[in-house]
Every structure is written in C-alpha cells, then in structure tokens.
Tab-separated table of C-alpha atoms and ligand atoms in Angstrom:
chain	number	residue	atom	x	y	z
A	1	MET	CA	8.713	-27.098	6.047
A	2	GLN	CA	6.509	-24.253	7.289
A	3	ILE	CA	2.827	-25.250	7.536
A	4	THR	CA	1.182	-22.166	9.087
A	5	GLU	CA	2.431	-18.971	10.755
A	6	HIS	CA	3.459	-20.814	13.920
A	7	VAL	CA	3.863	-24.430	12.757
A	8	TYR	CA	6.959	-26.031	11.241
A	9	SER	CA	7.608	-29.700	10.604
A	10	THR	CA	10.383	-32.065	9.729
A	11	HIS	CA	9.136	-35.077	7.801
A	12	ILE	CA	10.898	-38.373	8.413
A	13	GLU	CA	10.515	-40.889	5.612
A	14	GLU	CA	10.208	-44.569	6.420
A	15	ASP	CA	11.324	-47.160	3.934
A	16	PRO	CA	8.521	-49.757	3.685
A	17	ASN	CA	11.131	-52.483	3.157
A	18	THR	CA	13.057	-51.926	6.372
A	19	PHE	CA	12.428	-52.904	9.953
A	20	GLY	CA	9.982	-50.744	11.840
A	21	ALA	CA	8.333	-49.068	8.849
A	22	MET	CA	4.759	-49.099	10.070
A	23	HIS	CA	3.502	-45.750	8.939
A	24	PRO	CA	2.198	-44.905	5.479
A	25	GLY	CA	3.464	-41.400	4.675
A	26	GLY	CA	6.239	-41.417	7.297
A	27	THR	CA	6.353	-39.430	10.527
A	28	GLN	CA	6.161	-35.698	11.247
A	29	ILE	CA	7.815	-33.933	14.162
A	30	TYR	CA	6.416	-30.449	14.775
A	31	PHE	CA	8.000	-27.254	16.043
A	32	VAL	CA	5.449	-24.652	17.184
A	33	GLY	CA	5.918	-20.967	18.008
A	34	ASP	CA	8.233	-18.211	16.800
A	35	PRO	CA	11.582	-19.481	15.469
A	36	THR	CA	13.217	-16.118	16.237
A	37	LYS	CA	12.250	-16.489	19.893
A	38	GLU	CA	10.921	-19.607	21.537
A	39	MET	CA	9.297	-22.799	20.324
A	40	VAL	CA	7.942	-26.097	21.603
A	41	MET	CA	8.039	-29.537	19.994
A	42	ILE	CA	5.315	-32.143	19.596
A	43	ASP	CA	6.613	-35.713	20.083
A	44	SER	CA	10.132	-37.020	19.623
A	45	GLY	CA	9.871	-39.830	17.048
A	46	GLU	CA	11.368	-43.318	17.037
A	47	ASN	CA	14.395	-44.198	19.106
A	48	TYR	CA	16.691	-44.321	16.053
A	49	ARG	CA	19.826	-42.206	16.223
A	50	HIS	CA	19.383	-40.862	12.684
A	51	TRP	CA	15.817	-39.693	13.524
A	52	THR	CA	17.099	-37.693	16.511
A	53	GLN	CA	19.896	-36.298	14.334
A	54	GLN	CA	17.394	-35.147	11.692
A	55	ILE	CA	15.307	-33.386	14.376
A	56	ILE	CA	18.370	-31.590	15.790
A	57	LYS	CA	19.498	-30.597	12.283
A	58	TYR	CA	16.060	-29.148	11.527
A	59	HIS	CA	16.127	-27.203	14.791
A	60	ALA	CA	19.430	-25.644	13.622
A	61	GLU	CA	17.848	-24.802	10.236
A	62	LEU	CA	15.094	-22.961	12.105
A	63	GLY	CA	17.810	-20.786	13.700
A	64	SER	CA	18.239	-22.779	16.919
A	65	PRO	CA	15.321	-21.251	18.857
A	66	VAL	CA	14.985	-21.949	22.578
A	67	ILE	CA	12.887	-25.100	22.994
A	68	SER	CA	10.962	-24.729	26.238
A	69	THR	CA	8.879	-27.910	26.162
A	70	ILE	CA	8.344	-31.197	24.347
A	71	PHE	CA	4.646	-32.101	24.379
A	72	ILE	CA	3.867	-35.812	24.024
A	73	THR	CA	0.736	-37.085	22.277
A	74	HIS	CA	0.986	-40.613	23.753
A	75	GLY	CA	3.422	-43.149	25.095
A	76	HIS	CA	4.009	-45.361	22.040
A	77	GLY	CA	7.654	-45.930	21.117
A	78	ASP	CA	7.439	-43.988	17.852
A	79	HIS	CA	6.365	-40.837	19.760
A	80	ILE	CA	8.687	-40.949	22.793
A	81	GLY	CA	11.798	-42.574	21.264
A	82	GLY	CA	14.831	-40.298	21.411
A	83	LEU	CA	13.085	-38.260	24.116
A	84	ASP	CA	15.968	-38.722	26.566
A	85	ARG	CA	18.492	-37.438	23.997
A	86	LEU	CA	16.316	-34.508	22.873
A	87	GLN	CA	15.298	-33.451	26.390
A	88	GLU	CA	18.945	-33.431	27.418
A	89	TYR	CA	19.988	-31.511	24.288
A	90	PHE	CA	17.342	-28.801	24.721
A	91	GLY	CA	17.267	-28.855	28.550
A	92	CYS	CA	13.502	-28.505	28.272
A	93	ALA	CA	10.397	-29.630	30.148
A	94	VAL	CA	8.309	-32.597	28.993
A	95	ARG	CA	4.515	-32.424	29.299
A	96	CYS	CA	2.228	-35.441	28.919
A	97	HIS	CA	-0.966	-37.162	30.057
A	98	PRO	CA	-0.951	-37.934	33.828
A	99	LYS	CA	-1.099	-41.691	33.097
A	100	LEU	CA	2.136	-41.530	31.093
A	101	ALA	CA	4.008	-39.235	33.507
A	102	PRO	CA	5.401	-41.888	35.928
A	103	PHE	CA	6.915	-43.891	33.054
A	104	LEU	CA	8.522	-40.837	31.450
A	105	ALA	CA	9.697	-39.488	34.816
A	106	HIS	CA	11.521	-42.775	35.359
A	107	LYS	CA	12.932	-42.785	31.823
A	108	LEU	CA	14.253	-39.215	32.153
A	109	ASP	CA	15.323	-39.331	35.824
A	110	SER	CA	12.894	-36.525	36.576
A	111	SER	CA	13.320	-35.481	40.212
A	112	PRO	CA	10.294	-34.599	42.367
A	113	ASP	CA	11.944	-31.289	43.411
A	114	GLU	CA	12.559	-29.984	39.912
A	115	PRO	CA	10.394	-32.197	37.730
A	116	THR	CA	11.361	-32.385	34.068
A	117	VAL	CA	8.203	-34.354	33.373
A	118	GLN	CA	5.040	-32.436	34.224
A	119	LYS	CA	1.482	-33.783	34.074
A	120	LEU	CA	-1.005	-31.963	31.877
A	121	LYS	CA	-4.472	-31.119	33.113
A	122	SER	CA	-7.473	-31.862	30.910
A	123	ASN	CA	-8.172	-28.818	28.696
A	124	GLU	CA	-5.139	-26.979	30.060
A	125	ILE	CA	-4.124	-23.945	27.999
A	126	ILE	CA	-0.362	-23.433	27.774
A	127	GLN	CA	1.299	-20.240	26.567
A	128	ILE	CA	3.960	-20.994	23.926
A	129	SER	CA	5.386	-17.619	22.932
A	130	GLY	CA	3.677	-14.223	22.886
A	131	GLU	CA	-0.018	-14.713	22.197
A	132	THR	CA	0.406	-18.267	20.944
A	133	THR	CA	-1.215	-20.938	23.092
A	134	LEU	CA	-1.773	-24.684	22.926
A	135	LYS	CA	-4.740	-26.395	24.519
A	136	ALA	CA	-4.250	-30.004	25.665
A	137	ILE	CA	-7.318	-32.161	25.078
A	138	PHE	CA	-7.389	-35.706	26.466
A	139	THR	CA	-8.516	-38.039	23.679
A	140	PRO	CA	-8.366	-41.690	24.744
A	141	GLY	CA	-9.148	-44.379	22.184
A	142	HIS	CA	-5.998	-45.082	20.156
A	143	GLU	CA	-4.345	-45.297	23.570
A	144	GLU	CA	-5.625	-44.337	27.003
A	145	ASP	CA	-2.891	-41.709	27.552
A	146	HIS	CA	-3.545	-39.908	24.246
A	147	VAL	CA	-3.599	-36.104	24.082
A	148	VAL	CA	-4.284	-33.849	21.078
A	149	TYR	CA	-3.131	-30.222	21.041
A	150	HIS	CA	-5.136	-27.342	19.630
A	151	LEU	CA	-3.365	-24.244	18.324
A	152	LYS	CA	-6.388	-21.974	18.125
A	153	GLN	CA	-4.555	-18.997	16.564
A	154	ASP	CA	-3.712	-21.029	13.428
A	155	ARG	CA	-6.779	-23.328	13.626
A	156	VAL	CA	-4.434	-26.313	13.753
A	157	LEU	CA	-5.018	-29.570	15.613
A	158	PHE	CA	-2.056	-31.842	16.365
A	159	SER	CA	-3.789	-35.193	16.276
A	160	GLY	CA	-1.020	-37.673	17.197
A	161	ASP	CA	-2.284	-41.098	16.103
A	162	THR	CA	-5.991	-40.346	16.617
A	163	ILE	CA	-6.130	-39.134	13.013
A	164	LEU	CA	-3.426	-40.033	10.494
A	165	GLY	CA	-2.559	-38.298	7.244
A	166	ASN	CA	-2.522	-41.225	4.819
A	167	SER	CA	-4.452	-44.038	6.490
A	168	THR	CA	-6.755	-44.894	9.366
A	169	GLY	CA	-5.124	-45.825	12.633
A	170	SER	CA	-5.529	-48.561	15.193
A	171	VAL	CA	-7.935	-48.233	18.108
A	172	ARG	CA	-7.731	-49.781	21.550
A	173	ASN	CA	-11.091	-48.640	22.896
A	174	LEU	CA	-13.687	-47.844	20.289
A	175	ASN	CA	-16.307	-46.167	22.481
A	176	GLN	CA	-13.685	-43.788	23.906
A	177	TYR	CA	-12.244	-43.233	20.433
A	178	ILE	CA	-15.592	-42.217	18.955
A	179	SER	CA	-16.256	-39.721	21.749
A	180	SER	CA	-12.711	-38.340	21.298
A	181	LEU	CA	-13.392	-37.790	17.582
A	182	ARG	CA	-16.626	-35.978	18.477
A	183	LYS	CA	-14.691	-33.797	20.942
A	184	MET	CA	-12.184	-32.932	18.188
A	185	LEU	CA	-14.997	-32.002	15.831
A	186	THR	CA	-16.258	-29.315	18.238
A	187	LEU	CA	-12.896	-27.501	17.939
A	188	LYS	CA	-13.595	-26.856	14.237
A	189	PRO	CA	-9.939	-27.036	13.154
A	190	GLU	CA	-8.946	-26.135	9.599
A	191	ILE	CA	-5.735	-28.130	9.487
A	192	ILE	CA	-4.790	-31.412	11.096
A	193	CYS	CA	-1.115	-32.061	11.750
A	194	PRO	CA	-0.990	-35.841	12.299
A	195	GLY	CA	1.752	-37.910	13.894
A	196	HIS	CA	2.132	-39.820	10.635
A	197	GLY	CA	1.437	-38.995	7.001
A	198	ASN	CA	0.648	-35.724	5.305
A	199	THR	CA	-0.950	-32.636	6.779
A	200	VAL	CA	-4.736	-32.645	6.291
A	201	SER	CA	-6.209	-29.366	5.025
A	202	ASN	CA	-9.938	-30.209	5.205
A	203	ALA	CA	-9.801	-31.115	8.886
A	204	THR	CA	-13.510	-31.256	9.737
A	205	ASN	CA	-14.267	-33.486	6.743
A	206	ARG	CA	-11.500	-35.850	7.769
A	207	ILE	CA	-12.825	-36.210	11.323
A	208	GLN	CA	-16.333	-36.852	9.968
A	209	PHE	CA	-14.886	-39.387	7.527
A	210	TYR	CA	-13.181	-41.202	10.424
A	211	LEU	CA	-16.451	-41.348	12.374
A	212	HIS	CA	-18.288	-42.635	9.305
A	213	HIS	CA	-15.489	-45.112	8.554
A	214	ARG	CA	-15.696	-46.651	12.040
A	215	LEU	CA	-19.464	-47.048	11.904
A	216	GLN	CA	-19.229	-48.516	8.396
A	217	ARG	CA	-16.462	-50.913	9.512
A	218	GLU	CA	-18.671	-52.035	12.378
A	219	SER	CA	-21.514	-52.881	10.041
A	220	GLN	CA	-19.107	-54.752	7.686
A	221	ILE	CA	-17.817	-56.811	10.618
A	222	LEU	CA	-21.331	-57.572	11.797
A	223	THR	CA	-22.280	-58.663	8.264
A	224	ALA	CA	-19.170	-60.872	8.054
A	225	VAL	CA	-20.104	-62.596	11.328
A	226	LYS	CA	-23.713	-63.054	10.184
A	227	GLU	CA	-22.462	-64.531	6.912
A	228	GLY	CA	-20.321	-67.164	8.633
A	229	SER	CA	-16.885	-65.675	9.449
A	230	VAL	CA	-16.157	-66.954	12.937
A	231	THR	CA	-12.531	-66.052	13.726
A	232	VAL	CA	-10.729	-62.702	13.756
A	233	GLY	CA	-8.535	-63.887	10.855
A	234	GLN	CA	-11.548	-64.800	8.719
A	235	ILE	CA	-13.171	-61.458	9.459
A	236	VAL	CA	-9.968	-59.580	8.485
A	237	ASP	CA	-9.906	-61.547	5.182
A	238	THR	CA	-13.542	-60.647	4.490
A	239	VAL	CA	-13.482	-56.986	5.493
A	240	TYR	CA	-9.998	-55.718	4.543
A	241	PRO	CA	-8.452	-55.493	1.062
A	242	ARG	CA	-6.786	-58.704	-0.152
A	243	ASN	CA	-3.472	-56.911	-0.784
A	244	LEU	CA	-3.204	-55.598	2.800
A	245	ARG	CA	0.490	-55.213	3.622
A	246	LYS	CA	1.758	-57.824	6.079
A	247	ASN	CA	2.898	-55.264	8.642
A	248	LEU	CA	-0.580	-53.674	8.667
A	249	ARG	CA	-2.413	-56.974	9.104
A	250	ALA	CA	-1.725	-57.155	12.848
A	251	ALA	CA	-3.165	-53.645	13.265
A	252	ALA	CA	-6.210	-54.696	11.196
A	253	ALA	CA	-6.752	-57.729	13.442
A	254	ARG	CA	-6.553	-55.509	16.541
A	255	ASN	CA	-9.133	-53.175	15.008
A	256	VAL	CA	-11.465	-56.074	14.299
A	257	GLU	CA	-11.055	-57.291	17.891
A	258	THR	CA	-11.901	-53.803	19.190
A	259	HIS	CA	-15.101	-53.739	17.146
A	260	LEU	CA	-15.963	-57.273	18.239
A	261	SER	CA	-15.577	-56.431	21.944
A	262	LYS	CA	-17.884	-53.438	21.472
A	263	LEU	CA	-20.451	-55.671	19.720
A	264	VAL	CA	-20.123	-58.347	22.441
A	265	GLU	CA	-20.554	-55.670	25.153
A	266	GLU	CA	-23.689	-54.492	23.380
A	267	ASN	CA	-25.087	-58.053	23.204
A	268	ILE	CA	-25.175	-57.987	19.427
A	269	ILE	CA	-22.809	-60.901	18.939
A	270	HIS	CA	-21.726	-63.805	21.100
A	271	LYS	CA	-18.162	-64.953	21.854
A	272	THR	CA	-17.188	-68.575	22.605
A	273	ASP	CA	-13.451	-69.136	23.138
A	274	SER	CA	-12.020	-67.331	20.120
A	275	THR	CA	-15.000	-67.649	17.791
A	276	TYR	CA	-17.872	-65.285	17.225
A	277	SER	CA	-21.503	-65.810	16.234
A	278	PRO	CA	-24.539	-63.589	15.833
A	279	ILE	CA	-27.131	-63.522	18.631
B	1	ZN	ZN1	2.449	-43.492	15.996
C-alpha cells in the first residue's frame, strides 16, 4: 500500500486468537524512498518465517528496488525479528540507537572492519534517495533505545511503538516518554506511520491526545490509591476497562507501575513492599 509519495507499507495481520498476537491493528513494515531506484526499510517485524516471506514478497511487488539500509526503531523482538534473514537477503546496512548496536552487531556477526550495524547519532539526517532524507530522533520512554524517524519531505513521522495506530502503548520510563512526545510535537508531522495499527492522518492531534491521556491516567491512578486501591492489580481493575483482553493486562499493569514509580519519586504516594498509599 502506498501511503505518501515516498512511503509504502506492508500490513501484517495478527490473529488475536493465536500465540504472540499482542498488537491491535497488526504490524506495519515500511519501505521509504523511490521504488524505481533505492529504498530503505523501517523495522523487520517478528521472527516468524511467514512474516519475513511477506516482507520479501512485498519488496518484489515494489519492483525489487535496492534496499540500502534497515532502520530500527527499538530492540523489541517484534521490530528486530527476521532481521538476520532480511539483512542477508538485501545485503544492506542496519542503523540503530547506539545502546542497541552491540546486541545487533553480535546477532548479525557485524565485523568492526566493515560494520553491518552502524550506530545512529542523535538528530542525524540520512540521505535516502535523491532529495529524500530521514532524520533520526532519539525518543526514550517506551524503551531506552527507541528512535523515531522523520521524513520531512512528506511530513511523515515513523513512530515505532511510541505512538500506535489503534491503541496506546506501554511505557518503561514515563518522564522520558513525556519529553519524547513533546519533542515529536515540535516536528509538526501530518502523518504518523506507527509500528502497529493504522496510519494516523491527524498526527499532531494524536500526539497531544497521548500527552493528555498519560496525565489523565496519572490522575485516575492517584484517585484509585486515595480511594483505597493498594496493589497494582487492584489499581488496574479500577482504572482499566473490565473487558480488558488478557494479553493486554500485563502491559496495563506495567503502565500502572510506571505511573506509580513516577508518583513515588515525586513524593506524592508512598510504597511499602508491594502496596501503595497516599502521603
Ligand atoms: Zn512493537
């Protein structure tokens, strides 16, 4: 599917009833550039053989352009799975956050003399083909090695798991996450191409919604604690919808824990063993 002049995507559906289906709206793998010349890819999906096969088939449908680089948004298994197969198939470079580079270099047998895996610099601008460039912006929060990529020419932001198409994602460090969202807002993108779910056409609104959502969630959690919820499980039951899918509950609990550590750090609530109380 073509999204903008320079952005193409293959959408991988995930059956909610099978193992590993964690992502509402499936996963998108992006090809960026000029299909008649040279392109790059963003992420490599899960390590399932049929995912890799779908990506290779889509590359053929695009006319088998040269793939110069695979850019990685972060080191979670659903973004770097199949990377060894795809890197070998395309014979391309892999670019990622410096914190992820040693792991990927080991995974791909990248040699120091001719490194396949190359560290990005913060705010590095990389030429893709012709005038087309991608800017790599370090956006910790969902994970500390997270990078989003800005395609200024098309006003597109590849958001990895920092912003999702059909849901809100999990956060490891909330303070970092909020400043990453603010950084993304300053880019004024029109379209967000997320790692999972549908493309978002009102990009700025979505980023503002995410910021608002986090602050609102924090106040809900604080209210729950003040009203007598003492464990993470009780807070999840109070704050999240009752019909929350089982496989999303663990992510919800992690989110609650992230908020709680921020509130503990800020001396707003108190933690004893695994129970919480207002100060
Ligand atoms: Zn993901």
